Amino acid sequence: MKAGIIGCGSIARFRHAPEYKANEHISEIVFYDRNPERAERLAAMFDGTVAGSVDDMLEDPDIKVVSDCSSNENHPIFSTQALLHGKHVLCEKPISLTVEDASKIIDAQKKSGTVLMVDHNQRFTRAHQKAREIVQSGELGKVLTFRTTFGHKGPEHWGINKSNSTWFFKKERSGFGVAGDLGIHKLDLIHYLMEDEIVKISALQGALDKVDEQGKPIEVCDNIVATMQTKKGCLGTASFSWTYYGEEDNSTILYCEKGIIKIYHHPAYQLEVIHSNGEKVHYQLEKMQTNDDQTNTGVINAFINCVQSSRKPLASGEDALISLRVVLAMLDSAETGHAITISS
């Protein structure tokens, strides 16, 4: 079958396109971007073709799967249209900028009966999946507290145009700044690792260092920190940043009744388990995906497997909506100065 990609920025170039190209079930990739040159560039790189419009792509009966790699504000438009055209959709995160729009996408999936998966790719790393297994096994008892962080030097170094004019810095397009770019990954990961949900959150945010193309502070946060409580009573902290200029940090630590699980914290081991008696168990599982070191995330393979088997995806629209509610509450808390209780 053929795959379509809407939006030809860096996420399409470095993640979606090469993983579709490597998948044995994909015969061709069709690219669309509002900037035709970007689509043509990726089509040349991956032996694909270019669609003249989104409608052309969605009306092609041979295109069975579509990746929505457009900017955040467009997900409710393109993902909804693709689903209602009978396409299986892999939507980039965040699923949308509002609960209402996210619900529209989910409703379109239910109406179409096709697969909707959201690219919360941290669920797919071997270290995170192994950590979840350890939590589920109960060998360390229940999780009591946690801390997580995700930061790098900013989207102007990652995005397609490599400049401070990046859409990530624009309120009307990005919506959430670093909270929606990096933070939502880790909030979703906490839900996944602990089979739990964040229900209360308090946060502080700032545009501490980033400036736009006019040299003015950006319209969204480049740093946000939060404290939170889960439905099961766990307490945790989180920090998300576009100003980690020395190196990326993508680590999470779970503090349990009988020990500690450290994920992407040790320089040599992706997972480290420290038992309460001091015994340490180290796991070398895979390299962590970073902006500077792209590896296959396994997301496209998982998506195609769901399409072929009609299985529920590991990161569903409903999962994405839960994490979106947390991001919205985090930003609400940062803006109002109050702790926010999250209602479902």
C-alpha positions as a Markdown table, in Angstrom:
| # | Residue | x | y | z |
|---|---|---|---|---|
| 1 | Met | 0.0 | 0.0 | 0.0 |
| 2 | Lys | 1.0 | 3.6 | -0.4 |
| 3 | Ala | 1.5 | 6.1 | 2.5 |
| 4 | Gly | 0.8 | 9.8 | 2.5 |
| 5 | Ile | 2.6 | 12.4 | 4.5 |
| 6 | Ile | 1.0 | 15.8 | 5.1 |
| 7 | Gly | 3.6 | 18.3 | 6.1 |
| 8 | Cys | 7.2 | 18.0 | 5.0 |
| 9 | Gly | 9.2 | 19.4 | 7.9 |
| 10 | Ser | 11.9 | 17.8 | 10.0 |
| 11 | Ile | 9.6 | 15.2 | 11.7 |
| 12 | Ala | 8.6 | 13.9 | 8.3 |
| 13 | Arg | 12.1 | 13.9 | 7.0 |
| 14 | Phe | 13.9 | 12.3 | 9.9 |
| 15 | Arg | 11.2 | 10.0 | 11.4 |
| 16 | His | 8.1 | 9.3 | 9.3 |
| 17 | Ala | 9.6 | 9.1 | 5.8 |
| 18 | Pro | 12.6 | 6.9 | 6.5 |
| 19 | Glu | 10.5 | 4.5 | 8.6 |
| 20 | Tyr | 7.8 | 4.2 | 5.9 |
| 21 | Lys | 10.6 | 3.6 | 3.4 |
| 22 | Ala | 12.0 | 0.8 | 5.5 |
| 23 | Asn | 8.7 | -0.9 | 6.0 |
| 24 | Glu | 8.1 | -3.8 | 3.7 |
| 25 | His | 4.4 | -3.2 | 3.4 |
| 26 | Ile | 4.8 | 0.4 | 2.0 |
| 27 | Ser | 5.2 | 0.5 | -1.8 |
| 28 | Glu | 5.5 | 4.3 | -2.2 |
| 29 | Ile | 5.3 | 7.5 | -0.2 |
| 30 | Val | 3.2 | 10.5 | -1.4 |
| 31 | Phe | 4.2 | 13.9 | 0.0 |
| 32 | Tyr | 2.2 | 17.1 | 0.4 |
| 33 | Asp | 3.3 | 20.4 | 1.8 |
| 34 | Arg | 1.9 | 23.9 | 1.3 |
| 35 | Asn | 5.4 | 24.7 | 0.2 |
| 36 | Pro | 5.7 | 22.5 | -2.9 |
| 37 | Glu | 9.5 | 22.7 | -2.8 |
| 38 | Arg | 9.6 | 20.9 | 0.5 |
| 39 | Ala | 7.4 | 18.1 | -0.8 |
| 40 | Glu | 9.5 | 17.8 | -3.9 |
| 41 | Arg | 12.7 | 17.6 | -1.9 |
| 42 | Leu | 11.4 | 14.7 | 0.2 |
| 43 | Ala | 9.9 | 12.9 | -2.7 |
| 44 | Ala | 13.4 | 13.0 | -4.4 |
| 45 | Met | 15.1 | 11.8 | -1.2 |
| 46 | Phe | 12.7 | 8.8 | -0.7 |
| 47 | Asp | 11.8 | 7.9 | -4.3 |
| 48 | Gly | 8.2 | 9.2 | -3.7 |
| 49 | Thr | 5.8 | 11.4 | -5.5 |
| 50 | Val | 4.1 | 14.7 | -4.7 |
| 51 | Ala | 0.4 | 15.4 | -4.3 |
| 52 | Gly | -0.9 | 18.7 | -5.7 |
| 53 | Ser | -3.3 | 19.1 | -2.8 |
| 54 | Val | -4.5 | 17.4 | 0.4 |
| 55 | Asp | -7.7 | 16.5 | -1.5 |
| 56 | Asp | -5.7 | 14.8 | -4.2 |
| 57 | Met | -3.9 | 12.7 | -1.6 |
| 58 | Leu | -7.1 | 11.7 | 0.3 |
| 59 | Glu | -8.9 | 10.8 | -2.9 |
| 60 | Asp | -6.2 | 8.3 | -4.0 |
| 61 | Pro | -7.6 | 4.9 | -3.2 |
| 62 | Asp | -4.1 | 3.3 | -3.1 |
| 63 | Ile | -3.1 | 5.5 | -0.2 |
| 64 | Lys | -4.3 | 3.6 | 2.9 |
| 65 | Val | -2.3 | 5.3 | 5.6 |
| 66 | Val | -1.6 | 9.0 | 6.3 |
| 67 | Ser | 0.8 | 10.7 | 8.7 |
| 68 | Asp | -0.3 | 14.1 | 9.8 |
| 69 | Cys | 2.9 | 16.0 | 10.3 |
| 70 | Ser | 1.4 | 19.4 | 9.9 |
| 71 | Ser | 1.8 | 22.1 | 12.6 |
| 72 | Asn | -0.3 | 21.7 | 15.7 |
| 73 | Glu | -3.2 | 24.0 | 14.7 |
| 74 | Asn | -3.9 | 22.0 | 11.6 |
| 75 | His | -4.3 | 18.5 | 13.1 |
| 76 | Pro | -8.0 | 18.8 | 13.6 |
| 77 | Ile | -8.4 | 19.7 | 9.9 |
| 78 | Phe | -6.1 | 17.2 | 8.2 |
| 79 | Ser | -6.5 | 14.2 | 10.6 |
| 80 | Thr | -10.3 | 14.6 | 10.6 |
| 81 | Gln | -10.4 | 14.8 | 6.8 |
| 82 | Ala | -8.2 | 11.8 | 6.3 |
| 83 | Leu | -10.1 | 9.6 | 8.8 |
| 84 | Leu | -13.4 | 10.6 | 7.1 |
| 85 | His | -11.9 | 9.6 | 3.8 |
| 86 | Gly | -11.3 | 6.1 | 5.2 |
| 87 | Lys | -7.6 | 6.5 | 5.7 |
| 88 | His | -5.7 | 5.2 | 8.8 |
| 89 | Val | -4.1 | 8.1 | 10.5 |
| 90 | Leu | -0.9 | 8.6 | 12.5 |
| 91 | Cys | -1.2 | 12.1 | 13.9 |
| 92 | Glu | 1.8 | 13.9 | 15.4 |
| 93 | Lys | 1.5 | 15.1 | 19.0 |
| 94 | Pro | -0.2 | 17.0 | 20.5 |
| 95 | Ile | -3.4 | 15.7 | 18.9 |
| 96 | Ser | -4.8 | 19.2 | 18.9 |
| 97 | Leu | -4.7 | 22.5 | 20.8 |
| 98 | Thr | -8.2 | 22.1 | 22.4 |
| 99 | Val | -10.2 | 19.3 | 24.0 |
| 100 | Glu | -13.1 | 20.1 | 21.6 |
| 101 | Asp | -10.9 | 19.6 | 18.5 |
| 102 | Ala | -9.3 | 16.5 | 19.9 |
| 103 | Ser | -12.8 | 15.1 | 20.5 |
| 104 | Lys | -13.7 | 15.8 | 16.8 |
| 105 | Ile | -10.7 | 13.8 | 15.6 |
| 106 | Ile | -11.7 | 10.9 | 17.9 |
| 107 | Asp | -15.3 | 11.1 | 16.7 |
| 108 | Ala | -14.1 | 10.9 | 13.1 |
| 109 | Gln | -12.1 | 7.8 | 13.9 |
| 110 | Lys | -15.1 | 6.1 | 15.5 |
| 111 | Lys | -17.3 | 7.1 | 12.5 |
| 112 | Ser | -14.8 | 5.8 | 10.0 |
| 113 | Gly | -13.8 | 2.6 | 11.8 |
| 114 | Thr | -10.2 | 3.2 | 10.8 |
| 115 | Val | -7.0 | 3.3 | 13.0 |
| 116 | Leu | -6.0 | 6.5 | 14.7 |
| 117 | Met | -2.7 | 6.5 | 16.4 |
| 118 | Val | -0.9 | 9.5 | 18.0 |
| 119 | Asp | 2.9 | 9.7 | 17.9 |
| 120 | His | 3.6 | 9.6 | 21.6 |
| 121 | Asn | 6.8 | 7.8 | 20.6 |
| 122 | Gln | 8.3 | 7.4 | 24.1 |
| 123 | Arg | 5.9 | 4.5 | 24.7 |
| 124 | Phe | 7.7 | 2.6 | 22.1 |
| 125 | Thr | 11.3 | 2.7 | 23.4 |
| 126 | Arg | 12.6 | -0.6 | 24.8 |
| 127 | Ala | 13.8 | 1.1 | 28.0 |
| 128 | His | 10.4 | 2.5 | 28.7 |
| 129 | Gln | 8.6 | -0.7 | 27.9 |
| 130 | Lys | 11.0 | -2.7 | 30.2 |
| 131 | Ala | 10.5 | -0.1 | 33.0 |
| 132 | Arg | 6.7 | -0.6 | 32.7 |
| 133 | Glu | 7.2 | -4.4 | 32.9 |
| 134 | Ile | 9.2 | -3.9 | 36.1 |
| 135 | Val | 6.5 | -1.7 | 37.6 |
| 136 | Gln | 3.8 | -4.1 | 36.6 |
| 137 | Ser | 5.7 | -7.1 | 38.1 |
| 138 | Gly | 5.5 | -5.5 | 41.6 |
| 139 | Glu | 9.1 | -6.5 | 42.4 |
| 140 | Leu | 9.9 | -3.0 | 43.6 |
| 141 | Gly | 6.5 | -2.4 | 45.2 |
| 142 | Lys | 4.3 | 0.5 | 44.2 |
| 143 | Val | 5.7 | 3.8 | 42.8 |
| 144 | Leu | 5.7 | 6.5 | 45.5 |
| 145 | Thr | 7.2 | 9.5 | 43.7 |
| 146 | Phe | 8.8 | 10.3 | 40.4 |
| 147 | Arg | 10.7 | 13.0 | 38.5 |
| 148 | Thr | 11.0 | 13.5 | 34.7 |
| 149 | Thr | 12.6 | 15.9 | 32.4 |
| 150 | Phe | 12.9 | 16.5 | 28.7 |
| 151 | Gly | 15.0 | 19.3 | 27.2 |
| 152 | His | 17.2 | 20.3 | 24.3 |
| 153 | Lys | 18.6 | 23.4 | 22.7 |
| 154 | Gly | 15.3 | 24.3 | 21.0 |
| 155 | Pro | 13.3 | 23.8 | 17.8 |
| 156 | Glu | 15.1 | 26.5 | 15.9 |
| 157 | His | 18.0 | 24.0 | 15.7 |
| 158 | Trp | 15.7 | 21.1 | 14.8 |
| 159 | Gly | 13.0 | 22.6 | 12.5 |
| 160 | Ile | 13.2 | 22.7 | 8.8 |
| 161 | Asn | 14.0 | 26.4 | 8.4 |
| 162 | Lys | 16.7 | 26.5 | 11.2 |
| 163 | Ser | 15.7 | 30.0 | 12.3 |
| 164 | Asn | 14.0 | 31.9 | 15.0 |
| 165 | Ser | 11.0 | 32.3 | 12.7 |
| 166 | Thr | 10.0 | 28.7 | 13.4 |
| 167 | Trp | 6.3 | 28.0 | 13.9 |
| 168 | Phe | 7.1 | 26.4 | 17.3 |
| 169 | Phe | 7.6 | 30.0 | 18.6 |
| 170 | Lys | 4.2 | 31.2 | 17.4 |
| 171 | Lys | 1.2 | 31.1 | 19.8 |
| 172 | Glu | -1.4 | 30.6 | 17.2 |
| 173 | Arg | 0.4 | 27.7 | 15.6 |
| 174 | Ser | 2.3 | 26.0 | 18.5 |
| 175 | Gly | -0.2 | 26.8 | 21.2 |
| 176 | Phe | 1.8 | 25.4 | 24.1 |
| 177 | Gly | 5.5 | 26.1 | 23.4 |
| 178 | Val | 7.8 | 23.6 | 25.0 |
| 179 | Ala | 4.9 | 22.1 | 27.0 |
| 180 | Gly | 3.3 | 20.8 | 23.9 |
| 181 | Asp | 6.6 | 20.0 | 22.1 |
| 182 | Leu | 8.4 | 18.1 | 24.8 |
| 183 | Gly | 6.3 | 18.1 | 27.9 |
| 184 | Ile | 3.4 | 16.2 | 26.5 |
| 185 | His | 5.7 | 13.3 | 25.7 |
| 186 | Lys | 6.7 | 12.9 | 29.3 |
| 187 | Leu | 3.3 | 13.4 | 30.8 |
| 188 | Asp | 2.0 | 10.7 | 28.5 |
| 189 | Leu | 4.9 | 8.5 | 29.5 |
| 190 | Ile | 4.1 | 8.8 | 33.2 |
| 191 | His | 0.6 | 7.6 | 32.4 |
| 192 | Tyr | 2.0 | 4.7 | 30.4 |
| 193 | Leu | 4.8 | 3.6 | 32.8 |
| 194 | Met | 2.6 | 3.6 | 35.9 |
| 195 | Glu | -0.8 | 2.8 | 34.4 |
| 196 | Asp | -2.0 | 5.9 | 36.2 |
| 197 | Glu | -3.3 | 9.4 | 35.4 |
| 198 | Ile | -2.2 | 12.8 | 36.6 |
| 199 | Val | -5.1 | 14.5 | 38.3 |
| 200 | Lys | -3.7 | 17.6 | 39.9 |
| 201 | Ile | -0.9 | 19.9 | 38.8 |
| 202 | Ser | 0.8 | 23.2 | 39.7 |
| 203 | Ala | 3.3 | 24.9 | 37.4 |
| 204 | Leu | 5.5 | 27.8 | 36.6 |
| 205 | Gln | 6.5 | 28.9 | 33.1 |
| 206 | Gly | 8.6 | 31.5 | 31.4 |
| 207 | Ala | 10.1 | 32.6 | 28.1 |
| 208 | Leu | 13.5 | 32.9 | 29.6 |
| 209 | Asp | 15.9 | 33.0 | 26.7 |
| 210 | Lys | 14.3 | 32.4 | 23.3 |
| 211 | Val | 13.6 | 35.3 | 21.0 |
| 212 | Asp | 11.7 | 35.5 | 17.7 |
| 213 | Glu | 13.0 | 36.8 | 14.3 |
| 214 | Gln | 12.5 | 40.4 | 15.5 |
| 215 | Gly | 14.6 | 39.7 | 18.6 |
| 216 | Lys | 11.6 | 39.9 | 20.9 |
| 217 | Pro | 10.8 | 37.2 | 23.6 |
| 218 | Ile | 8.8 | 34.4 | 22.1 |
| 219 | Glu | 5.0 | 34.2 | 22.6 |
| 220 | Val | 5.1 | 30.8 | 24.3 |
| 221 | Cys | 7.1 | 29.3 | 27.1 |
| 222 | Asp | 10.6 | 28.0 | 26.5 |
| 223 | Asn | 10.7 | 26.5 | 30.1 |
| 224 | Ile | 8.0 | 25.1 | 32.3 |
| 225 | Val | 8.3 | 23.2 | 35.6 |
| 226 | Ala | 5.5 | 21.4 | 37.5 |
| 227 | Thr | 4.6 | 19.4 | 40.6 |
| 228 | Met | 1.8 | 16.9 | 40.2 |
| 229 | Gln | -0.3 | 14.2 | 41.9 |
| 230 | Thr | -1.7 | 11.0 | 40.2 |
| 231 | Lys | -5.0 | 9.2 | 40.7 |
| 232 | Lys | -3.2 | 6.5 | 42.7 |
| 233 | Gly | -1.6 | 9.2 | 45.0 |
| 234 | Cys | 1.9 | 9.3 | 43.6 |
| 235 | Leu | 3.7 | 12.7 | 43.7 |
| 236 | Gly | 6.1 | 13.9 | 41.1 |
| 237 | Thr | 8.0 | 16.7 | 39.5 |
| 238 | Ala | 8.6 | 17.6 | 35.8 |
| 239 | Ser | 10.8 | 20.1 | 34.0 |
| 240 | Phe | 10.6 | 20.8 | 30.2 |
| 241 | Ser | 13.0 | 23.1 | 28.4 |
| 242 | Trp | 14.2 | 24.5 | 25.1 |
| 243 | Thr | 17.4 | 25.9 | 26.8 |
| 244 | Tyr | 19.4 | 22.8 | 27.6 |
| 245 | Tyr | 22.3 | 24.0 | 25.6 |
| 246 | Gly | 25.0 | 21.5 | 26.6 |
| 247 | Glu | 23.2 | 18.3 | 25.8 |
| 248 | Glu | 19.7 | 16.8 | 25.7 |
| 249 | Asp | 18.2 | 15.4 | 28.9 |
| 250 | Asn | 15.4 | 12.8 | 28.4 |
| 251 | Ser | 15.5 | 11.1 | 31.8 |
| 252 | Thr | 12.8 | 9.8 | 34.2 |
| 253 | Ile | 13.3 | 8.3 | 37.7 |
| 254 | Leu | 10.6 | 6.3 | 39.5 |
| 255 | Tyr | 11.1 | 6.0 | 43.3 |
| 256 | Cys | 9.3 | 2.8 | 44.5 |
| 257 | Glu | 8.7 | 1.1 | 47.9 |
| 258 | Lys | 11.6 | -1.3 | 47.3 |
| 259 | Gly | 14.0 | 0.5 | 45.0 |
| 260 | Ile | 14.5 | 3.0 | 42.2 |
| 261 | Ile | 14.2 | 2.8 | 38.4 |
| 262 | Lys | 16.4 | 5.2 | 36.5 |
| 263 | Ile | 15.6 | 5.6 | 32.8 |
| 264 | Tyr | 18.1 | 7.3 | 30.3 |
| 265 | His | 20.0 | 8.6 | 33.3 |
| 266 | His | 23.2 | 6.5 | 33.3 |
| 267 | Pro | 25.7 | 7.3 | 30.5 |
| 268 | Ala | 26.3 | 3.6 | 29.6 |
| 269 | Tyr | 22.9 | 2.0 | 30.5 |
| 270 | Gln | 19.5 | 3.0 | 29.3 |
| 271 | Leu | 17.9 | 1.4 | 32.4 |
| 272 | Glu | 19.2 | 1.1 | 35.9 |
| 273 | Val | 17.4 | -0.6 | 38.7 |
| 274 | Ile | 18.7 | 0.0 | 42.2 |
| 275 | His | 17.2 | -2.2 | 44.9 |
| 276 | Ser | 16.7 | -1.1 | 48.5 |
| 277 | Asn | 19.6 | -3.3 | 49.6 |
| 278 | Gly | 21.9 | -1.5 | 47.2 |
| 279 | Glu | 22.0 | -4.1 | 44.5 |
| 280 | Lys | 22.1 | -2.6 | 41.0 |
| 281 | Val | 20.9 | -4.2 | 37.8 |
| 282 | His | 21.9 | -2.5 | 34.5 |
| 283 | Tyr | 20.2 | -2.9 | 31.1 |
| 284 | Gln | 21.7 | -2.0 | 27.7 |
| 285 | Leu | 18.7 | -2.0 | 25.5 |
| 286 | Glu | 19.0 | 0.5 | 22.7 |
| 287 | Lys | 20.2 | 4.0 | 21.9 |
| 288 | Met | 17.8 | 6.8 | 22.8 |
| 289 | Gln | 16.4 | 8.7 | 19.9 |
| 290 | Thr | 17.8 | 12.3 | 19.9 |
| 291 | Asn | 17.6 | 15.2 | 17.5 |
| 292 | Asp | 21.3 | 14.8 | 16.7 |
| 293 | Asp | 21.2 | 11.0 | 16.5 |
| 294 | Gln | 18.2 | 9.7 | 14.6 |
| 295 | Thr | 17.3 | 6.0 | 14.9 |
| 296 | Asn | 14.2 | 4.0 | 14.0 |
| 297 | Thr | 11.6 | 4.6 | 16.6 |
| 298 | Gly | 9.4 | 1.6 | 15.7 |
| 299 | Val | 6.4 | 3.9 | 15.6 |
| 300 | Ile | 5.6 | 3.4 | 11.9 |
| 301 | Asn | 6.0 | -0.4 | 12.1 |
| 302 | Ala | 3.6 | -0.4 | 15.1 |
| 303 | Phe | 1.2 | 1.7 | 13.2 |
| 304 | Ile | 1.2 | -0.5 | 10.1 |
| 305 | Asn | 0.8 | -3.6 | 12.3 |
| 306 | Cys | -2.3 | -2.0 | 13.9 |
| 307 | Val | -3.7 | -1.3 | 10.4 |
| 308 | Gln | -3.1 | -4.9 | 9.3 |
| 309 | Ser | -4.4 | -6.6 | 12.4 |
| 310 | Ser | -7.1 | -4.1 | 13.4 |
| 311 | Arg | -5.6 | -3.9 | 16.9 |
| 312 | Lys | -5.9 | -0.9 | 19.1 |
| 313 | Pro | -2.8 | 1.2 | 18.9 |
| 314 | Leu | -0.4 | 1.6 | 21.9 |
| 315 | Ala | -1.0 | 5.4 | 21.8 |
| 316 | Ser | -4.6 | 5.9 | 20.9 |
| 317 | Gly | -6.6 | 9.1 | 20.4 |
| 318 | Glu | -8.1 | 8.6 | 23.8 |
| 319 | Asp | -4.7 | 8.3 | 25.4 |
| 320 | Ala | -3.6 | 11.5 | 23.6 |
| 321 | Leu | -6.7 | 13.4 | 24.9 |
| 322 | Ile | -5.9 | 12.4 | 28.5 |
| 323 | Ser | -2.4 | 13.8 | 28.1 |
| 324 | Leu | -3.7 | 16.9 | 26.3 |
| 325 | Arg | -5.9 | 17.7 | 29.3 |
| 326 | Val | -2.8 | 17.6 | 31.6 |
| 327 | Val | -0.9 | 20.0 | 29.3 |
| 328 | Leu | -3.9 | 22.4 | 29.3 |
| 329 | Ala | -4.1 | 22.2 | 33.1 |
| 330 | Met | -0.4 | 22.8 | 33.5 |
| 331 | Leu | -0.5 | 25.9 | 31.4 |
| 332 | Asp | -3.7 | 27.1 | 33.2 |
| 333 | Ser | -1.8 | 26.7 | 36.5 |
| 334 | Ala | 1.2 | 28.6 | 35.2 |
| 335 | Glu | -1.0 | 31.4 | 34.0 |
| 336 | Thr | -3.3 | 31.7 | 37.1 |
| 337 | Gly | -0.9 | 30.8 | 39.8 |
| 338 | His | -3.2 | 28.1 | 41.2 |
| 339 | Ala | -3.1 | 24.3 | 41.4 |
| 340 | Ile | -5.5 | 22.8 | 38.9 |
| 341 | Thr | -7.5 | 19.6 | 39.4 |
| 342 | Ile | -8.0 | 17.9 | 36.1 |
| 343 | Ser | -11.5 | 16.7 | 35.2 |
| 344 | Ser | -12.1 | 14.0 | 32.6 |
